[in-house]
Amino acid sequence: MNLATSLARLGTETAFEVLARAKALEAEGREIIHLQIGEPDFDTPAHVVEAGIRALRDGHTHYCPAPGLPVLREACAEYLSQSRGLPIDPARVLVTPGAKPFLFFGVLATCNPGDEVIYPDPGFPIYESVIRWSGAIPVPLPLTEERGFTFTADDVAERLTPRTKLIILNSPANPTGGVTPRELNAELAVVLADHDCLILSDEVYSEMVYDGDHDSIASHGDLLERTILLDGFSKTFAMTGWRLGYAVVPAPLVEPLTRLFVNCHSCTPPATQLAGVAALTGPMDEVRSMLAEFRERRRVVVDGLNALPGVSCVEPAGAFYAFPSIVGTGLSARELQERLLDEAGVALLAGTAFGERGEGYLRVSYANSQDNIRAALAAMGDLLARASA
Ligand code: PLP
């Protein structure tokens, strides 16, 4: 079939491919431990589920405003004002089905072919995919293990050119678990003050910082005025399947982004949005207990990985991913990913699923029980012992 040539530039998210392969193996009777997918294994808090059901029963089953229900936009503005220490105007808050559409529409609304976009490598694969698809030029910003998987303000300064249109930042980060400290954001804000590019700050893991508080680049200087600050419900409230995300955007982007929504999905399901209101305005104790459990699992996974032959793992500062180096195993990331699934029944991702600089690493999602994590580590140990024998 004669398909659009632009499709050749569109990438994907390998996590969904590995999930499909793991499910196929399970259908053949194999037992697989899932450490590949980035979704909390906890249930959505009960009061949020109830709010969604109530909304459906109350008849919230029709189209609603494309930018989002006013009540949710206000709740998001209030939450962002509190959590980021910024005065957020609800009129600049937009709501979408998941946070992901802001990556897609954010790039499409701002970048022309030939514009340069700086983005983290290794990083969430959709960044590079959408940059390429838009015709813009991807400019990777290396995140290195030696620096706790962050970068320096100089690294960004070296990559800024008159053609830099957008910088994508992600803290806490997928796949590395790296966190950008406040001091680094302050230094970066100084660098960016002399350049009028836009910023897309992906903060979907903002509630998952193990030490200290989350810091947003938008809280430095006047950067809120040119930042698309996006957050979502998937990770914080274990709501991946509900599809609900939001962002505060620069005022001139409100109308064009809304027009893109109208062209694509029309609106975000209203019952889902009312569940989101319950999440943001209700008790946060389940969010806190999820983080406490992730902290325990982080210890199990980091200690366990460091005990494996040829593997070393720095402690991730946020999110629920470990990004161990596997250089000492002598295997490529992709080969180890495949052998772990086929021979050890452990599904996880090669670092290369997140960019070229992911070679030599695996991404381990510890959104699984401690027992399953321990079983996976034991199976990995057996495989690595066999591989080096
Ligand atoms: N941004 C990052 C860094 C992610 O890891 C993910 C999901 O894995 C998303 C955005 C998308 O999240 P959502 O489910 O809200 O679309």
XYZ file of C-alpha atoms and ligand atoms in Angstrom:
405
model
C 0.000 0.000 0.000
C 1.231 3.477 -0.831
C 1.304 5.067 2.642
C 2.406 8.538 3.739
C 6.195 8.911 3.581
C 6.094 10.850 6.877
C 5.227 7.572 8.641
C 8.835 6.461 8.165
C 9.825 9.242 10.576
C 7.335 8.261 13.270
C 8.815 6.064 16.006
C 7.036 4.125 18.736
C 7.210 3.049 22.357
C 8.910 -0.344 22.649
C 7.228 -0.977 26.017
C 3.986 -1.748 24.184
C 5.771 -4.158 21.801
C 7.484 -6.025 24.655
C 4.166 -6.154 26.515
C 2.535 -7.759 23.454
C 5.360 -10.323 23.155
C 5.198 -11.097 26.870
C 1.413 -11.595 26.625
C 1.898 -13.931 23.638
C 4.368 -16.015 25.678
C 1.886 -16.083 28.573
C -0.814 -17.307 26.196
C 1.523 -20.259 25.417
C 1.625 -21.062 29.143
C 4.911 -19.345 30.055
C 5.180 -17.370 33.311
C 6.461 -13.851 32.758
C 7.358 -11.212 35.349
C 6.483 -7.782 34.016
C 9.071 -5.107 34.685
C 8.694 -3.413 31.307
C 5.683 -1.159 31.526
C 5.566 2.269 33.135
C 2.377 2.026 35.074
C 1.761 1.793 38.805
C 0.425 -1.647 39.707
C -1.853 -0.129 42.385
C -5.595 0.380 42.029
C -6.956 3.848 41.332
C -8.041 5.224 44.766
C -11.636 4.131 45.526
C -13.025 7.668 45.948
C -11.765 8.518 42.449
C -13.406 5.422 40.928
C -16.644 6.292 42.735
C -16.567 9.848 41.379
C -16.171 8.484 37.840
C -19.086 6.053 38.264
C -21.252 8.763 39.819
C -20.496 11.077 36.903
C -21.585 8.413 34.401
C -24.791 7.763 36.364
C -25.454 11.504 36.516
C -25.431 11.651 32.743
C -21.957 13.049 32.021
C -21.860 10.940 28.889
C -21.873 13.602 26.177
C -19.445 15.940 24.445
C -18.059 18.692 26.626
C -15.794 21.753 26.085
C -12.657 20.922 24.068
C -10.194 22.638 26.462
C -11.594 20.719 29.454
C -14.372 21.103 32.045
C -13.991 24.436 33.896
C -14.185 22.623 37.249
C -11.193 20.428 36.353
C -9.203 23.296 34.841
C -9.696 25.178 38.103
C -8.688 22.149 40.192
C -5.540 21.684 38.061
C -4.668 25.384 38.365
C -5.090 25.206 42.129
C -2.995 22.031 42.394
C -0.224 23.449 40.179
C -0.269 26.768 42.075
C 0.208 24.910 45.360
C 2.699 22.296 44.199
C 4.859 24.544 41.964
C 4.475 27.738 44.011
C 3.216 29.602 40.933
C 0.121 31.703 40.287
C -1.631 29.588 37.615
C -4.534 31.040 35.655
C -7.195 28.324 34.975
C -7.761 29.916 31.547
C -4.282 28.709 30.586
C -4.893 25.129 31.749
C -5.889 22.587 29.092
C -7.027 18.994 29.578
C -6.406 16.026 27.261
C -6.873 12.219 27.242
C -3.550 11.418 28.971
C -0.517 13.689 29.202
C 0.917 12.250 25.982
C -1.201 14.403 23.610
C 0.659 17.460 24.910
C 3.899 15.991 23.592
C 2.336 15.455 20.195
C 0.331 18.668 19.931
C 2.949 20.701 21.794
C 5.566 19.927 19.134
C 3.107 20.199 16.222
C 1.840 23.582 17.399
C 5.278 25.120 17.845
C 7.806 23.568 15.453
C 8.363 24.087 11.737
C 10.492 21.797 9.543
C 14.139 22.677 10.145
C 13.620 24.053 13.664
C 15.842 22.444 16.277
C 14.478 20.753 19.381
C 16.699 19.786 22.307
C 15.495 16.687 24.140
C 16.932 14.256 26.725
C 18.781 11.133 25.558
C 18.085 8.614 26.999
C 14.531 9.912 27.242
C 10.880 9.052 26.721
C 10.883 7.759 23.090
C 7.863 9.796 22.034
C 9.928 13.020 22.202
C 12.286 12.039 19.395
C 9.499 10.360 17.456
C 7.285 13.463 17.381
C 10.186 15.826 16.726
C 11.180 13.792 13.656
C 7.604 13.432 12.475
C 7.080 17.211 12.601
C 10.136 17.694 10.381
C 12.053 19.459 13.142
C 15.646 18.446 13.887
C 16.230 16.423 17.056
C 19.205 17.636 19.117
C 19.927 15.103 21.871
C 20.931 16.332 25.331
C 23.015 13.508 26.852
C 22.107 12.389 30.372
C 25.049 10.590 31.902
C 25.265 8.148 34.745
C 28.248 10.025 36.258
C 26.004 13.057 36.777
C 23.123 11.070 38.283
C 21.449 11.082 34.860
C 21.123 14.837 34.622
C 22.999 17.402 32.493
C 24.684 20.752 33.083
C 23.495 24.207 32.077
C 26.591 24.351 29.830
C 25.446 21.180 28.040
C 22.262 23.039 27.101
C 24.090 26.289 26.266
C 26.361 24.393 23.835
C 23.337 23.053 21.980
C 21.355 26.297 21.722
C 21.448 27.903 18.271
C 19.335 30.622 16.621
C 17.239 27.743 15.235
C 16.460 26.187 18.637
C 12.680 26.421 18.932
C 11.925 24.129 21.830
C 13.648 22.383 24.729
C 12.034 19.285 26.192
C 12.855 18.586 29.826
C 11.669 15.695 31.985
C 12.142 15.496 35.735
C 11.776 13.061 37.429
C 12.874 11.244 34.329
C 11.827 8.210 32.398
C 13.821 5.945 31.864
C 16.625 6.871 34.268
C 14.879 8.002 37.458
C 17.113 11.106 37.378
C 15.878 14.296 39.056
C 16.887 17.843 38.065
C 17.810 19.693 41.258
C 16.604 23.253 41.964
C 20.141 24.689 41.593
C 20.482 23.213 38.108
C 17.105 24.636 37.038
C 18.245 28.033 38.390
C 21.448 27.846 36.293
C 19.479 26.714 33.267
C 17.039 29.610 33.687
C 19.997 32.019 33.441
C 21.114 30.374 30.184
C 17.568 30.423 28.787
C 17.011 34.072 29.714
C 19.156 35.024 26.693
C 17.296 32.766 24.279
C 13.632 33.024 23.366
C 12.922 29.308 22.780
C 9.899 27.556 24.249
C 10.144 24.873 26.922
C 8.120 21.708 27.260
C 8.518 20.495 30.821
C 7.190 16.962 31.253
C 6.472 16.583 34.957
C 4.239 13.500 35.003
C 6.364 11.975 37.801
C 6.303 15.144 39.932
C 4.846 13.346 42.974
C 7.561 10.675 42.839
C 10.664 12.311 44.252
C 12.339 10.302 47.027
C 14.406 13.039 48.700
C 13.468 16.697 48.800
C 10.818 18.363 46.668
C 10.082 18.420 42.977
C 11.290 21.584 41.245
C 9.835 22.920 37.999
C 11.843 24.947 35.486
C 8.682 27.074 35.113
C 9.145 28.442 38.649
C 12.405 30.183 37.676
C 12.439 33.758 36.380
C 9.582 34.396 33.968
C 9.874 31.002 32.289
C 6.242 30.091 33.009
C 5.388 32.530 30.209
C 7.063 30.270 27.643
C 6.692 26.835 29.185
C 4.213 24.076 28.447
C 4.196 22.484 31.897
C 2.503 19.135 31.665
C 1.382 16.754 34.358
C -1.087 13.904 34.464
C -3.118 11.447 36.473
C -1.639 8.193 35.095
C 1.356 7.956 37.404
C 0.341 10.027 40.442
C -3.086 8.426 40.929
C -2.533 5.056 39.185
C -4.966 6.092 36.429
C -3.147 5.013 33.235
C -6.258 3.483 31.660
C -8.515 6.456 32.375
C -6.478 8.647 29.997
C -6.310 12.047 31.656
C -3.614 14.709 31.558
C -3.324 18.484 31.724
C -0.918 21.312 31.111
C -0.562 25.009 31.764
C 0.489 26.604 28.501
C 1.613 30.052 27.334
C -1.464 32.233 26.648
C -0.894 32.391 22.846
C -0.992 28.581 22.675
C -4.427 28.122 24.291
C -6.441 28.704 21.112
C -4.198 26.764 18.646
C -3.911 23.768 20.960
C -7.676 23.763 21.509
C -8.123 23.821 17.720
C -5.822 20.791 17.421
C -7.921 18.990 20.073
C -11.126 19.780 18.136
C -9.548 18.352 14.994
C -8.388 15.216 16.787
C -10.346 14.002 19.812
C -13.001 16.761 20.266
C -12.886 16.611 24.047
C -11.745 14.505 27.010
C -14.513 12.240 28.403
C -16.331 14.298 31.057
C -16.803 11.446 33.538
C -13.039 10.854 33.475
C -12.488 14.548 34.102
C -14.835 14.511 37.108
C -12.897 11.548 38.494
C -9.824 13.751 38.045
C -11.423 16.511 40.106
C -11.981 13.991 42.914
C -8.330 12.897 42.634
C -6.883 16.409 42.841
C -9.194 17.723 45.543
C -9.503 14.547 47.672
C -7.186 12.882 50.192
C -3.604 12.266 49.058
C -2.829 9.419 51.497
C -2.894 6.709 48.805
C -0.476 8.754 46.689
C 1.835 8.909 49.696
C 1.568 5.208 50.458
C 2.332 4.367 46.817
C 5.510 6.427 47.079
C 6.433 4.697 50.360
C 6.036 1.303 48.682
C 8.059 2.431 45.649
C 10.806 3.545 48.043
C 10.949 0.015 49.534
C 11.009 -1.567 46.109
C 13.742 0.799 44.992
C 15.962 -0.600 47.752
C 15.174 -4.203 46.753
C 15.766 -3.572 43.062
C 18.946 -1.475 43.410
C 20.558 -3.854 45.930
C 19.508 -6.859 43.863
C 20.818 -5.433 40.583
C 24.141 -4.476 42.127
C 24.556 -8.077 43.298
C 24.266 -9.421 39.732
C 27.454 -10.248 37.808
C 28.422 -7.501 35.354
C 25.616 -5.177 36.481
C 25.828 -1.909 38.423
C 22.998 0.417 39.321
C 22.933 3.928 40.764
C 20.047 4.761 43.071
C 17.313 6.529 41.116
C 16.188 9.791 42.740
C 12.637 9.721 41.381
C 9.931 7.933 39.335
C 9.802 4.107 39.534
C 12.554 3.075 37.160
C 16.064 1.747 37.699
C 18.543 2.131 34.843
C 21.360 -0.322 35.519
C 24.550 -0.478 33.490
C 25.036 -3.923 31.945
C 28.346 -3.161 30.251
C 30.106 -5.733 32.461
C 27.916 -8.557 31.109
C 29.471 -8.217 27.643
C 25.977 -8.360 26.083
C 24.233 -5.603 24.169
C 21.145 -4.081 25.761
C 18.872 -5.497 23.082
C 20.361 -8.990 23.278
C 19.980 -9.034 27.044
C 16.391 -7.733 26.812
C 15.519 -10.570 24.425
C 17.326 -13.307 26.314
C 15.795 -12.211 29.613
C 12.310 -12.480 28.128
C 12.832 -15.710 26.181
C 15.073 -17.621 28.577
C 14.353 -16.136 32.030
C 10.714 -15.006 31.713
C 11.570 -11.435 32.734
C 10.119 -8.637 30.594
C 12.068 -5.373 30.716
C 13.445 -2.900 28.209
C 16.800 -2.292 26.551
C 18.115 1.206 27.275
C 18.284 1.714 23.498
C 14.464 1.861 23.458
C 15.044 5.362 24.872
C 17.707 6.643 22.505
C 21.225 5.880 21.328
C 22.782 6.758 24.652
C 20.773 3.988 26.290
C 23.213 1.372 24.919
C 24.804 -0.503 27.832
C 21.728 -0.096 30.051
C 18.418 -1.752 30.835
C 15.288 -0.056 32.102
C 13.689 -1.882 34.997
C 10.231 -0.656 36.038
C 9.690 -1.558 39.693
C 5.936 -1.198 39.423
C 5.547 -4.791 40.584
C 5.409 -6.525 43.973
C 8.576 -7.019 46.016
C 8.128 -10.794 45.712
C 7.959 -10.574 41.915
C 10.942 -8.224 41.832
C 12.965 -10.694 43.929
C 11.908 -13.593 41.680
C 12.893 -11.583 38.589
C 16.295 -10.727 40.079
C 16.931 -14.408 40.847
C 15.996 -15.411 37.287
C 18.258 -12.661 35.911
C 21.111 -13.912 38.086
C 20.663 -17.460 36.757
C 20.645 -16.279 33.158
C 23.734 -14.093 33.600
C 25.564 -16.984 35.282
C 24.690 -19.251 32.334
C 25.625 -16.561 29.820
C 29.100 -16.093 31.296
C 29.775 -19.841 31.805
N 5.772 11.458 29.831
C 6.552 10.505 30.337
C 7.962 10.834 30.704
C 6.064 9.210 30.523
O 6.870 8.257 31.030
C 4.736 8.928 30.144
C 4.196 7.558 30.258
O 4.909 6.590 30.386
C 3.953 9.966 29.635
C 4.495 11.222 29.482
C 2.540 9.752 29.187
O 1.661 9.564 30.249
P 0.093 9.507 30.044
O -0.347 8.132 30.440
O -0.459 10.563 30.978
O -0.236 9.823 28.636
